PDB file of C-alpha atoms and ligand atoms in Angstrom:
ATOM      1  CA  UNK A 225       4.210 -17.072   0.300  1.00 95.00           C
ATOM      2  CA  UNK A 226       5.290 -14.959   2.992  1.00 98.00           C
ATOM      3  CA  UNK A 227       7.143 -11.938   2.494  1.00 98.00           C
ATOM      4  CA  UNK A 228       9.394 -10.631   5.199  1.00 98.00           C
ATOM      5  CA  UNK A 229      11.576  -7.202   5.486  1.00 98.00           C
ATOM      6  CA  UNK A 230      14.665  -7.878   6.896  1.00 98.00           C
ATOM      7  CA  UNK A 231      15.459  -4.544   8.771  1.00 98.00           C
ATOM      8  CA  UNK A 232      15.047  -2.224  11.978  1.00 98.00           C
ATOM      9  CA  UNK A 233      14.140   0.515  10.454  1.00 98.00           C
ATOM     10  CA  UNK A 234      10.451   1.456  12.084  1.00 98.00           C
ATOM     11  CA  UNK A 235       9.643   4.339   9.412  1.00 98.00           C
ATOM     12  CA  UNK A 236      10.712   1.976   6.399  1.00 98.00           C
ATOM     13  CA  UNK A 237       8.348  -0.831   7.818  1.00 98.00           C
ATOM     14  CA  UNK A 238       5.542   1.561   8.079  1.00 98.00           C
ATOM     15  CA  UNK A 239       5.832   2.942   4.757  1.00 97.00           C
ATOM     16  CA  UNK A 240       6.266  -0.585   2.932  1.00 97.00           C
ATOM     17  CA  UNK A 241       3.361  -2.309   4.903  1.00 97.00           C
ATOM     18  CA  UNK A 242       1.300   0.291   3.040  1.00 96.00           C
ATOM     19  CA  UNK A 243       2.407  -1.180  -0.377  1.00 95.00           C
ATOM     20  CA  UNK A 244       3.515  -4.657  -0.073  1.00 95.00           C
ATOM     21  CA  UNK A 245       1.864  -7.663   1.499  1.00 96.00           C
ATOM     22  CA  UNK A 246       4.124  -7.951   4.228  1.00 98.00           C
ATOM     23  CA  UNK A 247       4.016 -10.899   6.759  1.00 98.00           C
ATOM     24  CA  UNK A 248       6.316  -9.377   9.456  1.00 98.00           C
ATOM     25  CA  UNK A 249       9.883  -8.056   9.963  1.00 98.00           C
ATOM     26  CA  UNK A 250      13.415 -10.031  10.695  1.00 98.00           C
ATOM     27  CA  UNK A 251      16.080  -8.729  12.526  1.00 98.00           C
ATOM     28  CA  UNK A 252      19.577  -9.850  13.517  1.00 98.00           C
ATOM     29  CA  UNK A 253      21.887  -8.578  16.173  1.00 98.00           C
ATOM     30  CA  UNK A 254      23.893  -6.648  13.707  1.00 98.00           C
ATOM     31  CA  UNK A 255      20.586  -4.809  11.909  1.00 97.00           C
ATOM     32  CA  UNK A 256      19.411  -3.612  15.592  1.00 98.00           C
ATOM     33  CA  UNK A 257      22.979  -2.730  16.420  1.00 98.00           C
ATOM     34  CA  UNK A 258      23.007  -0.713  13.596  1.00 97.00           C
ATOM     35  CA  UNK A 259      19.839   1.106  14.323  1.00 96.00           C
ATOM     36  CA  UNK A 260      21.188   1.834  17.756  1.00 96.00           C
ATOM     37  CA  UNK A 261      17.638   1.391  19.075  1.00 96.00           C
ATOM     38  CA  UNK A 262      17.433  -1.113  22.408  1.00 97.00           C
ATOM     39  CA  UNK A 263      15.607  -4.311  21.531  1.00 97.00           C
ATOM     40  CA  UNK A 264      13.088  -4.106  24.131  1.00 96.00           C
ATOM     41  CA  UNK A 265      11.860  -0.758  22.584  1.00 97.00           C
ATOM     42  CA  UNK A 266      12.406  -1.980  18.882  1.00 98.00           C
ATOM     43  CA  UNK A 267      10.167  -4.797  18.747  1.00 97.00           C
ATOM     44  CA  UNK A 268       6.918  -2.938  19.812  1.00 97.00           C
ATOM     45  CA  UNK A 269       7.784  -0.015  17.506  1.00 98.00           C
ATOM     46  CA  UNK A 270       8.005  -2.535  14.413  1.00 98.00           C
ATOM     47  CA  UNK A 271       4.895  -4.195  15.416  1.00 97.00           C
ATOM     48  CA  UNK A 272       3.195  -0.713  15.129  1.00 97.00           C
ATOM     49  CA  UNK A 273       4.606  -0.035  12.100  1.00 98.00           C
ATOM     50  CA  UNK A 274       3.247  -3.176  10.763  1.00 97.00           C
ATOM     51  CA  UNK A 275      -0.354  -1.984  11.924  1.00 96.00           C
ATOM     52  CA  UNK A 276      -0.468  -3.776  15.207  1.00 95.00           C
ATOM     53  CA  UNK A 277      -0.103  -7.501  13.702  1.00 94.00           C
ATOM     54  CA  UNK A 278       2.426  -9.531  11.685  1.00 97.00           C
ATOM     55  CA  UNK A 279       5.150 -12.039  12.829  1.00 98.00           C
ATOM     56  CA  UNK A 280       8.672 -10.700  14.403  1.00 98.00           C
ATOM     57  CA  UNK A 281      11.711 -12.665  14.083  1.00 98.00           C
ATOM     58  CA  UNK A 282      14.468 -11.741  16.784  1.00 98.00           C
ATOM     59  CA  UNK A 283      17.877 -13.428  17.289  1.00 98.00           C
ATOM     60  CA  UNK A 284      19.659 -14.934  20.387  1.00 98.00           C
ATOM     61  CA  UNK A 285      23.046 -13.427  21.306  1.00 98.00           C
ATOM     62  CA  UNK A 286      24.398 -16.327  23.260  1.00 98.00           C
ATOM     63  CA  UNK A 287      26.501 -19.145  22.251  1.00 98.00           C
ATOM     64  CA  UNK A 288      25.359 -21.708  24.962  1.00 98.00           C
ATOM     65  CA  UNK A 289      22.379 -23.883  24.702  1.00 98.00           C
ATOM     66  CA  UNK A 290      21.171 -23.100  28.343  1.00 98.00           C
ATOM     67  CA  UNK A 291      21.442 -19.119  27.366  1.00 98.00           C
ATOM     68  CA  UNK A 292      20.287 -19.463  24.256  1.00 98.00           C
ATOM     69  CA  UNK A 293      17.212 -20.823  25.525  1.00 98.00           C
ATOM     70  CA  UNK A 294      16.896 -18.437  28.470  1.00 98.00           C
ATOM     71  CA  UNK A 295      17.380 -15.529  25.793  1.00 98.00           C
ATOM     72  CA  UNK A 296      14.321 -17.430  24.020  1.00 98.00           C
ATOM     73  CA  UNK A 297      12.208 -17.262  26.447  1.00 98.00           C
ATOM     74  CA  UNK A 298      12.613 -14.046  27.525  1.00 98.00           C
ATOM     75  CA  UNK A 299      12.017 -12.516  23.616  1.00 98.00           C
ATOM     76  CA  UNK A 300       8.800 -15.008  23.655  1.00 97.00           C
ATOM     77  CA  UNK A 301       7.728 -13.434  26.774  1.00 96.00           C
ATOM     78  CA  UNK A 302       8.102  -9.985  25.931  1.00 93.00           C
ATOM     79  CA  UNK A 303       6.416 -10.233  22.510  1.00 94.00           C
ATOM     80  CA  UNK A 304       3.547 -13.101  21.913  1.00 91.00           C
ATOM     81  CA  UNK A 305       3.901 -14.977  19.100  1.00 94.00           C
ATOM     82  CA  UNK A 306       7.661 -13.920  18.088  1.00 98.00           C
ATOM     83  CA  UNK A 307       9.700 -16.420  16.584  1.00 98.00           C
ATOM     84  CA  UNK A 308      13.333 -16.779  18.100  1.00 98.00           C
ATOM     85  CA  UNK A 309      16.207 -17.156  15.613  1.00 98.00           C
ATOM     86  CA  UNK A 310      18.875 -19.192  16.707  1.00 98.00           C
ATOM     87  CA  UNK A 311      22.200 -20.117  14.857  1.00 98.00           C
ATOM     88  CA  UNK A 312      22.451 -23.235  13.776  1.00 98.00           C
ATOM     89  CA  UNK A 313      25.519 -24.400  15.280  1.00 98.00           C
ATOM     90  CA  UNK A 314      25.895 -27.600  17.593  1.00 98.00           C
ATOM     91  CA  UNK A 315      24.629 -25.601  20.746  1.00 98.00           C
ATOM     92  CA  UNK A 316      21.895 -24.222  18.497  1.00 98.00           C
ATOM     93  CA  UNK A 317      20.747 -27.303  17.714  1.00 98.00           C
ATOM     94  CA  UNK A 318      20.292 -28.633  21.386  1.00 98.00           C
ATOM     95  CA  UNK A 319      18.689 -24.873  22.006  1.00 98.00           C
ATOM     96  CA  UNK A 320      16.141 -25.001  19.202  1.00 98.00           C
ATOM     97  CA  UNK A 321      15.200 -28.572  20.637  1.00 98.00           C
ATOM     98  CA  UNK A 322      14.627 -27.117  24.438  1.00 98.00           C
ATOM     99  CA  UNK A 323      12.660 -24.385  22.669  1.00 98.00           C
ATOM    100  CA  UNK A 324      10.248 -26.274  20.621  1.00 98.00           C
ATOM    101  CA  UNK A 325       9.524 -28.263  23.732  1.00 98.00           C
ATOM    102  CA  UNK A 326       8.502 -25.176  25.339  1.00 98.00           C
ATOM    103  CA  UNK A 327       6.190 -24.457  22.475  1.00 98.00           C
ATOM    104  CA  UNK A 328       8.115 -21.346  21.594  1.00 98.00           C
ATOM    105  CA  UNK A 329       8.593 -20.915  17.497  1.00 98.00           C
ATOM    106  CA  UNK A 330      12.006 -21.003  16.320  1.00 98.00           C
ATOM    107  CA  UNK A 331      14.260 -20.230  12.737  1.00 98.00           C
ATOM    108  CA  UNK A 332      17.288 -21.609  12.466  1.00 98.00           C
ATOM    109  CA  UNK A 333      19.681 -19.226  10.926  1.00 98.00           C
ATOM    110  CA  UNK A 334      23.313 -18.617   9.509  1.00 98.00           C
ATOM    111  CA  UNK A 335      22.673 -21.571   7.406  1.00 98.00           C
ATOM    112  CA  UNK A 336      25.310 -22.034   4.842  1.00 98.00           C
ATOM    113  CA  UNK A 337      24.734 -25.933   3.888  1.00 98.00           C
ATOM    114  CA  UNK A 338      21.572 -27.950   2.987  1.00 98.00           C
ATOM    115  CA  UNK A 339      22.671 -30.307   5.674  1.00 98.00           C
ATOM    116  CA  UNK A 340      22.724 -27.798   8.414  1.00 98.00           C
ATOM    117  CA  UNK A 341      19.666 -26.500   7.467  1.00 98.00           C
ATOM    118  CA  UNK A 342      17.490 -30.346   7.388  1.00 98.00           C
ATOM    119  CA  UNK A 343      19.172 -30.740  10.826  1.00 98.00           C
ATOM    120  CA  UNK A 344      17.539 -27.392  12.107  1.00 98.00           C
ATOM    121  CA  UNK A 345      14.257 -28.678  10.493  1.00 98.00           C
ATOM    122  CA  UNK A 346      14.528 -31.807  12.468  1.00 98.00           C
ATOM    123  CA  UNK A 347      15.318 -30.343  15.604  1.00 98.00           C
ATOM    124  CA  UNK A 348      11.757 -28.556  15.427  1.00 98.00           C
ATOM    125  CA  UNK A 349      12.680 -25.228  13.490  1.00 98.00           C
ATOM    126  CA  UNK A 350       9.541 -23.938  11.982  1.00 98.00           C
ATOM    127  CA  UNK A 351      11.828 -21.997   9.675  1.00 98.00           C
ATOM    128  CA  UNK A 352      15.167 -22.313   8.408  1.00 98.00           C
ATOM    129  CA  UNK A 353      17.064 -19.222   6.980  1.00 98.00           C
ATOM    130  CA  UNK A 354      19.676 -20.086   4.400  1.00 98.00           C
ATOM    131  CA  UNK A 355      22.025 -16.964   3.621  1.00 98.00           C
ATOM    132  CA  UNK A 356      22.024 -16.770  -0.174  1.00 98.00           C
ATOM    133  CA  UNK A 357      24.135 -13.584  -1.219  1.00 97.00           C
ATOM    134  CA  UNK A 358      26.519 -14.380   1.979  1.00 97.00           C
ATOM    135  CA  UNK A 359      27.273 -18.005  -0.083  1.00 97.00           C
ATOM    136  CA  UNK A 360      27.883 -16.594  -3.340  1.00 96.00           C
ATOM    137  CA  UNK A 361      30.032 -14.006  -2.365  1.00 96.00           C
ATOM    138  CA  UNK A 362      32.207 -16.707  -0.573  1.00 97.00           C
ATOM    139  CA  UNK A 363      32.276 -18.635  -3.590  1.00 97.00           C
ATOM    140  CA  UNK A 364      29.360 -21.050  -3.140  1.00 97.00           C
ATOM    141  CA  UNK A 365      25.949 -21.041  -4.925  1.00 98.00           C
ATOM    142  CA  UNK A 366      23.228 -19.602  -2.887  1.00 98.00           C
ATOM    143  CA  UNK A 367      20.397 -20.432  -4.868  1.00 98.00           C
ATOM    144  CA  UNK A 368      21.527 -24.206  -5.355  1.00 98.00           C
ATOM    145  CA  UNK A 369      21.570 -24.275  -1.594  1.00 98.00           C
ATOM    146  CA  UNK A 370      17.770 -22.999  -1.449  1.00 98.00           C
ATOM    147  CA  UNK A 371      17.087 -25.426  -4.022  1.00 98.00           C
ATOM    148  CA  UNK A 372      18.463 -28.479  -2.285  1.00 98.00           C
ATOM    149  CA  UNK A 373      17.253 -27.168   1.376  1.00 98.00           C
ATOM    150  CA  UNK A 374      13.689 -26.785  -0.203  1.00 98.00           C
ATOM    151  CA  UNK A 375      13.856 -30.322  -1.592  1.00 98.00           C
ATOM    152  CA  UNK A 376      15.055 -31.816   1.698  1.00 98.00           C
ATOM    153  CA  UNK A 377      12.384 -30.497   3.799  1.00 98.00           C
ATOM    154  CA  UNK A 378       9.707 -31.188   1.621  1.00 97.00           C
ATOM    155  CA  UNK A 379      10.924 -34.585   1.748  1.00 98.00           C
ATOM    156  CA  UNK A 380      11.975 -35.181   5.258  1.00 98.00           C
ATOM    157  CA  UNK A 381      10.322 -32.304   7.227  1.00 98.00           C
ATOM    158  CA  UNK A 382       7.677 -30.888   5.456  1.00 98.00           C
ATOM    159  CA  UNK A 383       6.112 -28.838   8.302  1.00 97.00           C
ATOM    160  CA  UNK A 384       9.577 -26.574   8.014  1.00 98.00           C
ATOM    161  CA  UNK A 385       9.575 -23.526   5.432  1.00 98.00           C
ATOM    162  CA  UNK A 386      12.566 -22.254   4.164  1.00 98.00           C
ATOM    163  CA  UNK A 387      12.675 -18.462   4.833  1.00 98.00           C
ATOM    164  CA  UNK A 388      15.500 -17.312   2.358  1.00 98.00           C
ATOM    165  CA  UNK A 389      17.605 -14.328   3.308  1.00 98.00           C
ATOM    166  CA  UNK A 390      20.979 -12.222   2.722  1.00 98.00           C
ATOM    167  CA  UNK A 391      20.046 -11.044  -0.556  1.00 98.00           C
ATOM    168  CA  UNK A 392      21.506  -8.060  -3.022  1.00 97.00           C
ATOM    169  CA  UNK A 393      19.695  -8.396  -5.892  1.00 96.00           C
ATOM    170  CA  UNK A 394      16.049  -9.025  -6.951  1.00 95.00           C
ATOM    171  CA  UNK A 395      17.314 -11.853  -9.436  1.00 96.00           C
ATOM    172  CA  UNK A 396      18.607 -13.842  -6.446  1.00 97.00           C
ATOM    173  CA  UNK A 397      15.055 -13.171  -4.705  1.00 98.00           C
ATOM    174  CA  UNK A 398      13.497 -14.540  -8.006  1.00 97.00           C
ATOM    175  CA  UNK A 399      15.742 -17.106  -8.214  1.00 97.00           C
ATOM    176  CA  UNK A 400      15.103 -18.616  -4.824  1.00 97.00           C
ATOM    177  CA  UNK A 401      10.997 -18.350  -5.390  1.00 97.00           C
ATOM    178  CA  UNK A 402      11.416 -20.140  -8.811  1.00 97.00           C
ATOM    179  CA  UNK A 403      13.204 -22.757  -6.858  1.00 96.00           C
ATOM    180  CA  UNK A 404      10.231 -23.730  -4.872  1.00 95.00           C
ATOM    181  CA  UNK A 405      11.113 -21.569  -1.668  1.00 96.00           C
ATOM    182  CA  UNK A 406       7.926 -19.828  -0.022  1.00 93.00           C
ATOM    183  CA  UNK A 407       9.541 -17.419   2.216  1.00 98.00           C
ATOM    184  CA  UNK A 408      11.414 -14.709   1.691  1.00 98.00           C
ATOM    185  CA  UNK A 409      13.044 -11.615   3.591  1.00 98.00           C
ATOM    186  CA  UNK A 410      14.175  -8.432   1.851  1.00 98.00           C
ATOM    187  CA  UNK A 411      16.790  -5.819   2.903  1.00 98.00           C
ATOM    188  CA  UNK A 412      15.541  -2.290   2.145  1.00 97.00           C
ATOM    189  CA  UNK A 413      17.762  -1.861  -0.920  1.00 96.00           C
ATOM    190  CA  UNK A 414      16.191  -4.630  -2.431  1.00 97.00           C
ATOM    191  CA  UNK A 415      12.664  -4.248  -1.958  1.00 96.00           C
ATOM    192  CA  UNK A 416      13.693  -0.851  -3.340  1.00 93.00           C
ATOM    193  CA  UNK A 417      14.969  -2.316  -6.231  1.00 92.00           C
ATOM    194  CA  UNK A 418      11.980  -4.382  -6.884  1.00 91.00           C
ATOM    195  CA  UNK A 419       9.653  -1.630  -6.845  1.00 87.00           C
ATOM    196  CA  UNK A 420      11.348   1.080  -8.398  1.00 78.00           C
ATOM    197  CA  UNK A 421      12.527  -0.034 -11.857  1.00 77.00           C
ATOM    198  CA  UNK A 422      13.820   3.210 -13.790  1.00 85.00           C
ATOM    199  CA  UNK A 423      12.550   2.165 -16.761  1.00 87.00           C
ATOM    200  CA  UNK A 424       8.877   1.614 -15.656  1.00 88.00           C
ATOM    201  CA  UNK A 425       9.094   5.364 -14.231  1.00 89.00           C
ATOM    202  CA  UNK A 426      10.409   6.500 -17.646  1.00 93.00           C
ATOM    203  CA  UNK A 427       7.564   4.984 -19.250  1.00 94.00           C
ATOM    204  CA  UNK A 428       5.101   6.917 -16.596  1.00 95.00           C
ATOM    205  CA  UNK A 429       6.604   9.982 -17.223  1.00 96.00           C
ATOM    206  CA  UNK A 430       6.460   9.313 -20.752  1.00 98.00           C
ATOM    207  CA  UNK A 431       2.789   8.734 -20.951  1.00 98.00           C
ATOM    208  CA  UNK A 432       2.313  11.985 -18.870  1.00 98.00           C
ATOM    209  CA  UNK A 433       4.352  13.885 -21.124  1.00 98.00           C
ATOM    210  CA  UNK A 434       2.385  12.954 -24.251  1.00 98.00           C
ATOM    211  CA  UNK A 435      -0.654  13.531 -22.794  1.00 98.00           C
ATOM    212  CA  UNK A 436       0.384  16.957 -21.861  1.00 98.00           C
ATOM    213  CA  UNK A 437       1.655  17.561 -25.442  1.00 98.00           C
ATOM    214  CA  UNK A 438      -1.814  16.876 -26.883  1.00 98.00           C
ATOM    215  CA  UNK A 439      -4.523  18.259 -24.004  1.00 98.00           C
ATOM    216  CA  UNK A 440      -2.406  20.648 -22.146  1.00 98.00           C
ATOM    217  CA  UNK A 441      -3.154  19.207 -18.762  1.00 98.00           C
ATOM    218  CA  UNK A 442      -1.919  16.071 -16.535  1.00 97.00           C
ATOM    219  CA  UNK A 443      -5.549  14.839 -15.896  1.00 97.00           C
ATOM    220  CA  UNK A 444      -7.936  12.730 -17.498  1.00 97.00           C
TER     221      UNK A 444
HETATM  222  C1  LIG B  94      19.009 -13.504   8.198  1.00 93.78           C
HETATM  223  O1  LIG B  94      18.233 -14.337   9.029  1.00 93.78           O
HETATM  224  C2  LIG B  94      19.733 -12.234   8.332  1.00 93.78           C
HETATM  225  O2  LIG B  94      19.057 -11.573   8.999  1.00 93.78           O
HETATM  226  C3  LIG B  94      20.154 -11.512   7.268  1.00 93.78           C
HETATM  227  O3  LIG B  94      19.174 -12.176   6.104  1.00 93.78           O
HETATM  228  C4  LIG B  94      21.446 -11.581   6.859  1.00 93.78           C
HETATM  229  O4  LIG B  94      21.927 -11.321   5.653  1.00 93.78           O
HETATM  230  P1  LIG B  94      23.101  -9.857   4.957  1.00 93.78           P
HETATM  231  O5  LIG B  94      23.741 -10.946   4.684  1.00 93.78           O
HETATM  232  O6  LIG B  94      22.011  -9.223   4.466  1.00 93.78           O
HETATM  233  O7  LIG B  94      23.517  -9.705   6.422  1.00 93.78           O
END
């Protein structure tokens, strides 16, 4: 499977790259805007934080196909291997086909429906990103979406991967993986929740306290 962080926090990427088997970093315009770092400075910094290798994803801002393609080309030229994120609108589907014809890797993003994700895959997207929590938050079922989409892609577009996105809880992440999805991108708070289970810390503290109580030291 492939594990990504969904962030523009360079220091956090560096920290997590030490701990987790990260494949790379995904961003979107809101995440980049929140960081306040210009995209063209941010992308090389994220790559360096990953240790010089790893897959980066950055999103186009344009809404018309021609401009989406121009932005995608600029992104791909600036960062070799970068995957261009394109929202799966009608114009986005046109842009995905054109970017693929230029041999530029694409992720279809802002996916709220299985048919929408399948269309992005048929247009040539190598990844499609269903928004799990955002769908849950509006009364839908994000995990069912991931499950349906994964089945559709396995049947009809097996070269496209589901990269599930938009998480608030570790449970959502694990449910997607159990549904057969092979790639996830984690916001920092969810990555933190996966690691820092309070019960684990309490158990480790008790081991140390018991040892110190018996032997008067905290080393073997
Ligand atoms: C994925 O492509 C998006 O960047 C992101 O995961 C959206 O999720 P949010 O609901 O955490 O903003």
